mmCIF file of C-alpha atoms in Angstrom:
data_model
loop_
_atom_site.group_PDB
_atom_site.id
_atom_site.type_symbol
_atom_site.label_atom_id
_atom_site.label_comp_id
_atom_site.label_asym_id
_atom_site.label_seq_id
_atom_site.Cartn_x
_atom_site.Cartn_y
_atom_site.Cartn_z
ATOM 1 C CA MET A 1 57.493 134.908 136.832
ATOM 2 C CA LYS A 2 57.874 131.256 136.342
ATOM 3 C CA HIS A 3 59.151 130.248 132.754
ATOM 4 C CA TYR A 4 59.394 126.875 131.039
ATOM 5 C CA LEU A 5 62.056 125.933 128.651
ATOM 6 C CA SER A 6 61.363 123.908 125.869
ATOM 7 C CA ILE A 7 64.095 121.796 123.640
ATOM 8 C CA ASP A 8 63.242 120.325 120.581
ATOM 9 C CA ILE A 9 66.086 117.594 119.505
ATOM 10 C CA GLY A 10 65.603 116.290 115.573
ATOM 11 C CA GLY A 11 68.179 114.640 113.092
ATOM 12 C CA THR A 12 70.147 117.755 112.212
ATOM 13 C CA THR A 13 68.960 120.831 114.753
ATOM 14 C CA ILE A 14 68.291 121.226 118.260
ATOM 15 C CA LYS A 15 65.735 123.859 118.704
ATOM 16 C CA TYR A 16 64.630 125.647 121.866
ATOM 17 C CA ALA A 17 62.257 127.950 122.994
ATOM 18 C CA LEU A 18 61.687 129.457 126.577
ATOM 19 C CA PHE A 19 58.275 130.143 127.239
ATOM 20 C CA ASP A 20 56.046 132.123 130.000
ATOM 21 C CA PRO A 21 52.663 130.776 131.489
ATOM 22 C CA GLU A 22 50.568 132.197 128.658
ATOM 23 C CA LEU A 23 52.655 129.890 126.188
ATOM 24 C CA THR A 24 54.359 133.637 124.720
ATOM 25 C CA THR A 25 58.030 132.746 123.309
ATOM 26 C CA VAL A 26 60.658 134.862 125.627
ATOM 27 C CA ALA A 27 63.625 133.495 123.787
ATOM 28 C CA SER A 28 64.317 130.902 121.390
ATOM 29 C CA GLY A 29 67.606 129.806 119.059
ATOM 30 C CA LYS A 30 68.581 126.763 117.659
ATOM 31 C CA PHE A 31 72.105 124.442 117.280
ATOM 32 C CA PRO A 32 73.484 122.116 115.049
ATOM 33 C CA THR A 33 73.684 118.479 116.039
ATOM 34 C CA ASN A 34 76.960 117.922 114.564
ATOM 35 C CA HIS A 35 75.858 114.539 113.989
ATOM 36 C CA ASN A 36 76.059 114.247 117.623
ATOM 37 C CA GLU A 37 80.139 113.778 117.561
ATOM 38 C CA ASN A 38 81.452 113.440 121.130
ATOM 39 C CA ASN A 39 78.035 113.224 122.747
ATOM 40 C CA HIS A 40 77.179 116.735 121.647
ATOM 41 C CA ILE A 41 73.654 116.730 121.996
ATOM 42 C CA LEU A 42 73.853 116.065 125.399
ATOM 43 C CA THR A 43 76.475 118.518 126.171
ATOM 44 C CA THR A 44 74.562 121.223 124.090
ATOM 45 C CA VAL A 45 71.295 120.732 126.071
ATOM 46 C CA SER A 46 72.927 120.790 129.322
ATOM 47 C CA GLN A 47 74.218 123.968 128.226
ATOM 48 C CA ILE A 48 70.881 125.639 127.146
ATOM 49 C CA SER A 49 69.402 124.184 130.354
ATOM 50 C CA GLN A 50 72.424 125.591 132.652
ATOM 51 C CA GLN A 51 71.807 128.731 131.064
ATOM 52 C CA PHE A 52 68.322 129.593 131.470
ATOM 53 C CA HIS A 53 68.561 127.975 135.122
ATOM 54 C CA ASP A 54 71.162 130.930 136.176
ATOM 55 C CA GLN A 55 68.720 133.389 134.389
ATOM 56 C CA VAL A 56 65.376 132.636 134.910
ATOM 57 C CA SER A 57 63.175 130.899 137.657
ATOM 58 C CA LEU A 58 62.553 127.712 135.593
ATOM 59 C CA ALA A 59 59.536 125.678 136.365
ATOM 60 C CA GLY A 60 60.320 122.812 134.431
ATOM 61 C CA ILE A 61 61.985 121.602 131.232
ATOM 62 C CA GLY A 62 60.258 119.798 128.262
ATOM 63 C CA ILE A 63 62.432 117.817 125.547
ATOM 64 C CA SER A 64 60.750 116.589 122.683
ATOM 65 C CA THR A 65 63.429 114.183 120.707
ATOM 66 C CA ALA A 66 63.569 112.070 117.492
ATOM 67 C CA GLY A 67 63.622 108.291 118.954
ATOM 68 C CA ILE A 68 62.226 105.912 121.651
ATOM 69 C CA VAL A 69 61.981 107.352 124.663
ATOM 70 C CA ALA A 70 62.274 104.862 127.585
ATOM 71 C CA ALA A 71 60.210 105.146 130.945
ATOM 72 C CA ASP A 72 63.308 106.652 132.586
ATOM 73 C CA GLY A 73 63.576 109.499 130.184
ATOM 74 C CA SER A 74 66.601 108.436 128.448
ATOM 75 C CA ILE A 75 66.740 107.609 124.610
ATOM 76 C CA GLN A 76 66.032 103.340 124.158
ATOM 77 C CA TYR A 77 66.754 103.602 120.591
ATOM 78 C CA ALA A 78 67.776 106.201 117.836
ATOM 79 C CA GLY A 79 68.573 104.198 115.199
ATOM 80 C CA PRO A 80 71.279 105.185 112.789
ATOM 81 C CA THR A 81 69.649 108.240 112.426
ATOM 82 C CA ILE A 82 71.611 110.211 115.289
ATOM 83 C CA PRO A 83 74.640 108.396 115.725
ATOM 84 C CA GLY A 84 75.476 107.744 119.480
ATOM 85 C CA TYR A 85 72.254 108.806 120.563
ATOM 86 C CA THR A 86 70.625 105.375 122.250
ATOM 87 C CA GLY A 87 71.080 105.283 125.947
ATOM 88 C CA THR A 88 71.595 109.330 126.256
ATOM 89 C CA PRO A 89 70.188 109.712 129.912
ATOM 90 C CA LEU A 90 68.402 113.188 129.234
ATOM 91 C CA LYS A 91 66.119 113.375 132.052
ATOM 92 C CA GLN A 92 68.428 112.199 134.505
ATOM 93 C CA THR A 93 71.325 114.693 133.548
ATOM 94 C CA LEU A 94 68.744 117.787 133.280
ATOM 95 C CA THR A 95 67.303 116.957 136.543
ATOM 96 C CA ALA A 96 70.815 117.342 138.153
ATOM 97 C CA ILE A 97 71.474 120.356 136.494
ATOM 98 C CA THR A 98 68.035 122.237 137.700
ATOM 99 C CA GLY A 99 66.653 120.314 139.971
ATOM 100 C CA GLY A 100 63.261 120.941 138.756
ATOM 101 C CA PRO A 101 60.886 118.505 136.728
ATOM 102 C CA VAL A 102 62.031 117.606 133.389
ATOM 103 C CA SER A 103 59.858 115.769 131.074
ATOM 104 C CA VAL A 104 61.103 113.791 127.745
ATOM 105 C CA ALA A 105 58.546 112.641 125.054
ATOM 106 C CA ASN A 106 59.132 111.245 121.506
ATOM 107 C CA ASP A 107 58.812 114.113 118.869
ATOM 108 C CA VAL A 108 55.271 112.819 117.477
ATOM 109 C CA VAL A 109 54.005 112.470 120.903
ATOM 110 C CA ALA A 110 54.715 115.929 121.411
ATOM 111 C CA ALA A 111 53.307 117.997 118.318
ATOM 112 C CA LEU A 112 50.151 115.709 119.113
ATOM 113 C CA ARG A 113 50.329 117.135 122.870
ATOM 114 C CA GLY A 114 50.997 120.622 121.187
ATOM 115 C CA GLU A 115 48.266 120.527 118.801
ATOM 116 C CA ALA A 116 45.715 119.485 121.704
ATOM 117 C CA LEU A 117 46.927 122.016 123.675
ATOM 118 C CA ALA A 118 46.835 124.987 121.820
ATOM 119 C CA GLY A 119 46.582 124.187 118.063
ATOM 120 C CA ALA A 120 44.192 122.081 115.526
ATOM 121 C CA ALA A 121 43.141 119.438 118.112
ATOM 122 C CA ARG A 122 42.253 121.683 120.887
ATOM 123 C CA ASN A 123 38.545 121.412 121.068
ATOM 124 C CA TYR A 124 38.667 117.414 120.685
ATOM 125 C CA GLN A 125 38.880 114.718 123.343
ATOM 126 C CA ASP A 126 40.085 111.565 120.640
ATOM 127 C CA ILE A 127 43.030 112.630 118.559
ATOM 128 C CA TYR A 128 45.226 110.944 116.472
ATOM 129 C CA TYR A 129 48.390 113.033 114.892
ATOM 130 C CA VAL A 130 49.809 111.723 111.820
ATOM 131 C CA ALA A 131 53.426 112.963 111.062
ATOM 132 C CA LEU A 132 54.272 112.963 107.547
ATOM 133 C CA GLY A 133 58.100 113.353 106.587
ATOM 134 C CA THR A 134 60.754 111.610 105.204
ATOM 135 C CA GLY A 135 59.117 109.068 107.420
ATOM 136 C CA ILE A 136 55.545 108.503 109.031
ATOM 137 C CA GLY A 137 55.076 108.573 112.536
ATOM 138 C CA GLY A 138 51.284 108.254 114.546
ATOM 139 C CA ALA A 139 50.624 109.099 118.321
ATOM 140 C CA HIS A 140 47.090 108.775 119.631
ATOM 141 C CA LEU A 141 45.861 111.168 122.528
ATOM 142 C CA ARG A 142 41.992 110.037 124.148
ATOM 143 C CA ASN A 143 40.944 112.161 127.463
ATOM 144 C CA GLN A 144 44.241 113.279 128.088
ATOM 145 C CA THR A 145 45.846 109.880 127.801
ATOM 146 C CA LEU A 146 48.390 108.694 125.542
ATOM 147 C CA ILE A 147 47.446 105.140 123.997
ATOM 148 C CA THR A 148 50.403 103.596 123.524
ATOM 149 C CA GLY A 149 49.348 99.594 123.700
ATOM 150 C CA ALA A 150 50.384 96.850 125.965
ATOM 151 C CA HIS A 151 54.011 97.032 124.905
ATOM 152 C CA GLY A 152 54.484 100.762 123.675
ATOM 153 C CA LEU A 153 54.323 99.188 119.917
ATOM 154 C CA ALA A 154 50.761 101.065 119.134
ATOM 155 C CA ASN A 155 50.836 104.213 116.382
ATOM 156 C CA SER A 156 54.354 102.776 114.847
ATOM 157 C CA LEU A 157 52.201 103.810 111.715
ATOM 158 C CA GLY A 158 55.289 103.814 109.134
ATOM 159 C CA TYR A 159 55.519 100.063 109.434
ATOM 160 C CA THR A 160 52.112 99.420 108.669
ATOM 161 C CA LEU A 161 51.782 97.100 105.543
ATOM 162 C CA THR A 162 50.228 98.240 102.409
ATOM 163 C CA GLY A 163 49.698 96.089 99.658
ATOM 164 C CA ASN A 164 52.306 93.176 99.670
ATOM 165 C CA ALA A 165 55.158 92.602 102.379
ATOM 166 C CA PRO A 166 57.226 94.103 103.105
ATOM 167 C CA THR A 167 55.828 97.354 101.701
ATOM 168 C CA ASN A 168 54.431 99.564 104.532
ATOM 169 C CA TYR A 169 53.052 103.019 104.593
ATOM 170 C CA GLU A 170 56.285 104.789 104.656
ATOM 171 C CA THR A 171 57.692 103.326 101.225
ATOM 172 C CA THR A 172 54.333 104.514 99.365
ATOM 173 C CA ALA A 173 53.266 107.625 101.410
ATOM 174 C CA ALA A 174 56.043 109.813 103.347
ATOM 175 C CA THR A 175 57.395 112.546 101.711
ATOM 176 C CA LEU A 176 60.517 111.164 100.840
ATOM 177 C CA ALA A 177 58.338 108.345 98.602
ATOM 178 C CA LEU A 178 56.817 111.772 97.219
ATOM 179 C CA GLU A 179 60.334 112.931 96.130
ATOM 180 C CA HIS A 180 60.947 109.588 94.337
ATOM 181 C CA GLN A 181 58.103 110.289 92.391
ATOM 182 C CA LEU A 182 58.919 113.326 91.388
ATOM 183 C CA ALA A 183 62.394 112.722 90.141
ATOM 184 C CA PRO A 184 61.479 111.688 86.740
ATOM 185 C CA LEU A 185 60.112 115.012 86.562
ATOM 186 C CA GLY A 186 62.915 116.990 87.698
ATOM 187 C CA ILE A 187 61.089 119.302 90.211
ATOM 188 C CA ASP A 188 60.940 119.392 94.200
ATOM 189 C CA VAL A 189 58.073 118.702 96.364
ATOM 190 C CA ILE A 190 57.091 122.486 97.060
ATOM 191 C CA THR A 191 57.633 123.368 93.435
ATOM 192 C CA ALA A 192 55.616 120.327 92.464
ATOM 193 C CA PHE A 193 52.581 121.467 95.115
ATOM 194 C CA ASN A 194 52.859 125.081 93.781
ATOM 195 C CA GLN A 195 52.609 123.859 90.122
ATOM 196 C CA ALA A 196 49.450 121.316 91.312
ATOM 197 C CA LYS A 197 47.880 124.283 92.244
ATOM 198 C CA GLU A 198 48.291 126.419 89.171
ATOM 199 C CA GLU A 199 47.882 123.499 86.688
ATOM 200 C CA PRO A 200 45.400 121.013 88.061
ATOM 201 C CA ASN A 201 45.776 118.380 84.697
ATOM 202 C CA SER A 202 49.669 118.685 84.489
ATOM 203 C CA PRO A 203 51.520 115.646 84.876
ATOM 204 C CA THR A 204 53.180 117.228 88.328
ATOM 205 C CA ALA A 205 49.350 117.327 89.691
ATOM 206 C CA THR A 206 48.712 113.431 88.884
ATOM 207 C CA VAL A 207 51.448 112.242 91.108
ATOM 208 C CA ILE A 208 50.420 114.472 93.706
ATOM 209 C CA HIS A 209 47.000 113.055 93.567
ATOM 210 C CA GLU A 210 48.310 109.702 93.579
ATOM 211 C CA TRP A 211 50.232 110.130 96.371
ATOM 212 C CA ALA A 212 47.399 111.635 98.459
ATOM 213 C CA ALA A 213 45.548 108.361 97.579
ATOM 214 C CA ALA A 214 48.428 106.661 98.996
ATOM 215 C CA VAL A 215 48.440 108.902 102.295
ATOM 216 C CA ALA A 216 44.425 108.187 102.673
ATOM 217 C CA GLN A 217 44.886 104.480 102.289
ATOM 218 C CA GLY A 218 46.754 104.704 105.826
ATOM 219 C CA LEU A 219 44.314 107.589 107.160
ATOM 220 C CA ALA A 220 41.427 105.143 105.844
ATOM 221 C CA ASN A 221 43.308 102.312 108.460
ATOM 222 C CA ILE A 222 43.277 104.694 111.460
ATOM 223 C CA ILE A 223 39.644 105.586 111.080
ATOM 224 C CA TYR A 224 38.162 102.004 110.548
ATOM 225 C CA LEU A 225 40.821 100.757 113.098
ATOM 226 C CA ILE A 226 40.460 103.549 115.899
ATOM 227 C CA ASP A 227 37.453 105.807 114.880
ATOM 228 C CA PRO A 228 39.167 109.015 116.337
ATOM 229 C CA GLU A 229 37.192 112.865 116.296
ATOM 230 C CA VAL A 230 39.982 114.199 114.621
ATOM 231 C CA ILE A 231 43.075 113.109 112.438
ATOM 232 C CA ILE A 232 45.774 115.810 112.341
ATOM 233 C CA ILE A 233 48.126 115.952 109.584
ATOM 234 C CA GLY A 234 51.912 117.367 110.527
ATOM 235 C CA GLY A 235 54.953 117.508 109.237
ATOM 236 C CA ALA A 236 56.791 119.864 106.880
ATOM 237 C CA VAL A 237 54.147 119.057 104.213
ATOM 238 C CA ALA A 238 51.561 120.636 106.534
ATOM 239 C CA GLN A 239 52.735 124.052 105.484
ATOM 240 C CA GLN A 240 50.267 123.165 102.349
ATOM 241 C CA GLY A 241 47.134 124.042 104.234
ATOM 242 C CA ALA A 242 43.965 123.921 103.040
ATOM 243 C CA PHE A 243 45.288 122.728 99.629
ATOM 244 C CA LEU A 244 46.454 119.266 101.158
ATOM 245 C CA GLU A 245 43.319 119.317 103.655
ATOM 246 C CA ASN A 246 41.256 119.250 100.656
ATOM 247 C CA LEU A 247 43.455 116.746 98.448
ATOM 248 C CA LEU A 248 43.524 114.413 101.257
ATOM 249 C CA ALA A 249 39.759 114.886 101.961
ATOM 250 C CA ASP A 250 38.707 114.038 98.275
ATOM 251 C CA ALA A 251 41.318 110.949 98.550
ATOM 252 C CA LEU A 252 39.186 109.698 101.752
ATOM 253 C CA THR A 253 35.740 110.105 100.104
ATOM 254 C CA ALA A 254 36.690 107.963 97.351
ATOM 255 C CA ILE A 255 37.444 104.951 99.497
ATOM 256 C CA ILE A 256 35.263 105.761 102.791
ATOM 257 C CA PRO A 257 31.270 106.665 101.878
ATOM 258 C CA PRO A 258 31.037 109.894 103.461
ATOM 259 C CA THR A 259 27.863 108.371 105.264
ATOM 260 C CA LEU A 260 30.562 106.059 107.296
ATOM 261 C CA ASN A 261 33.381 108.443 108.062
ATOM 262 C CA LYS A 262 32.651 110.782 110.719
ATOM 263 C CA THR A 263 36.572 111.408 111.763
ATOM 264 C CA HIS A 264 37.458 115.053 111.156
ATOM 265 C CA LEU A 265 40.416 115.871 109.095
ATOM 266 C CA ALA A 266 42.602 118.930 109.868
ATOM 267 C CA ILE A 267 46.092 120.437 109.407
ATOM 268 C CA SER A 268 48.594 121.360 112.092
ATOM 269 C CA SER A 269 48.151 124.990 113.231
ATOM 270 C CA LEU A 270 51.272 125.277 114.715
ATOM 271 C CA ALA A 271 53.671 123.803 112.176
ATOM 272 C CA ASN A 272 57.207 123.043 113.749
ATOM 273 C CA LYS A 273 56.206 124.947 116.761
ATOM 274 C CA ALA A 274 54.155 122.005 117.738
ATOM 275 C CA GLN A 275 56.863 119.989 119.468
ATOM 276 C CA LEU A 276 58.181 122.954 121.301
ATOM 277 C CA ILE A 277 54.384 123.576 123.036
ATOM 278 C CA GLY A 278 53.705 119.987 123.296
ATOM 279 C CA ALA A 279 56.783 119.412 125.077
ATOM 280 C CA ILE A 280 55.990 121.396 128.141
ATOM 281 C CA ALA A 281 52.260 120.567 128.123
ATOM 282 C CA PRO A 282 52.609 117.893 130.607
ATOM 283 C CA LEU A 283 54.469 120.492 132.892
ATOM 284 C CA LEU A 284 51.744 122.703 132.834
ATOM 285 C CA ASN A 285 49.229 120.071 133.515
#
């Protein structure tokens, strides 16, 4: 039986999963990135790939990664998040190891593909994915085609301006922004959500609602500019499920007339498995 190896490379952790053709997880694990000291990331993903290449028949390898991915499957830009990662030849290296197909995609794009293949967006053709985390990422899939713009800059959602420049969407609506807003109350994000559910009139709930309003502003811009069938909300905060969905839906209703907004809002159903499934989606298709 053919298997697919998926590897998700983040700022602190490298996760992997081996899938069968039915997307059942056969094996999984994770390793630290070790701040990419001595090219640790490439060394680790090479070892993982070699191990499974020796053990099973691989139909291909899918990589989900932080950073901007170049056309040749290398890391075009990663910034300071992962030191020394820019220029890493992921596709070239893993192709040399296995001799099979290798697909490399940005982690937000991979998450979108995962939700489209097996998650909350599987019944839609025009899908926008919003990753809410320490930053904010966007990705757009229409009729199985990624919409990336003439120069690959499209969907740089976190950098879009809100209010007076240089204030941007990330500074007002990322979960890091929510953490800063909650700091005076002395509680973390998860505790704040739990308290907001139990005490809807508490100061904590007020902060959560104000943050949701900031998130909704960016979602409204997506709706007005793109008018997708569905917007999927992903990232760790998506674990808040229906509570978050209702919170954002109410905030959207306050700024877009319900008769005008036809875009469905949904929360990621695959959670942190979305990137792993999405990374191998191009190989399955």
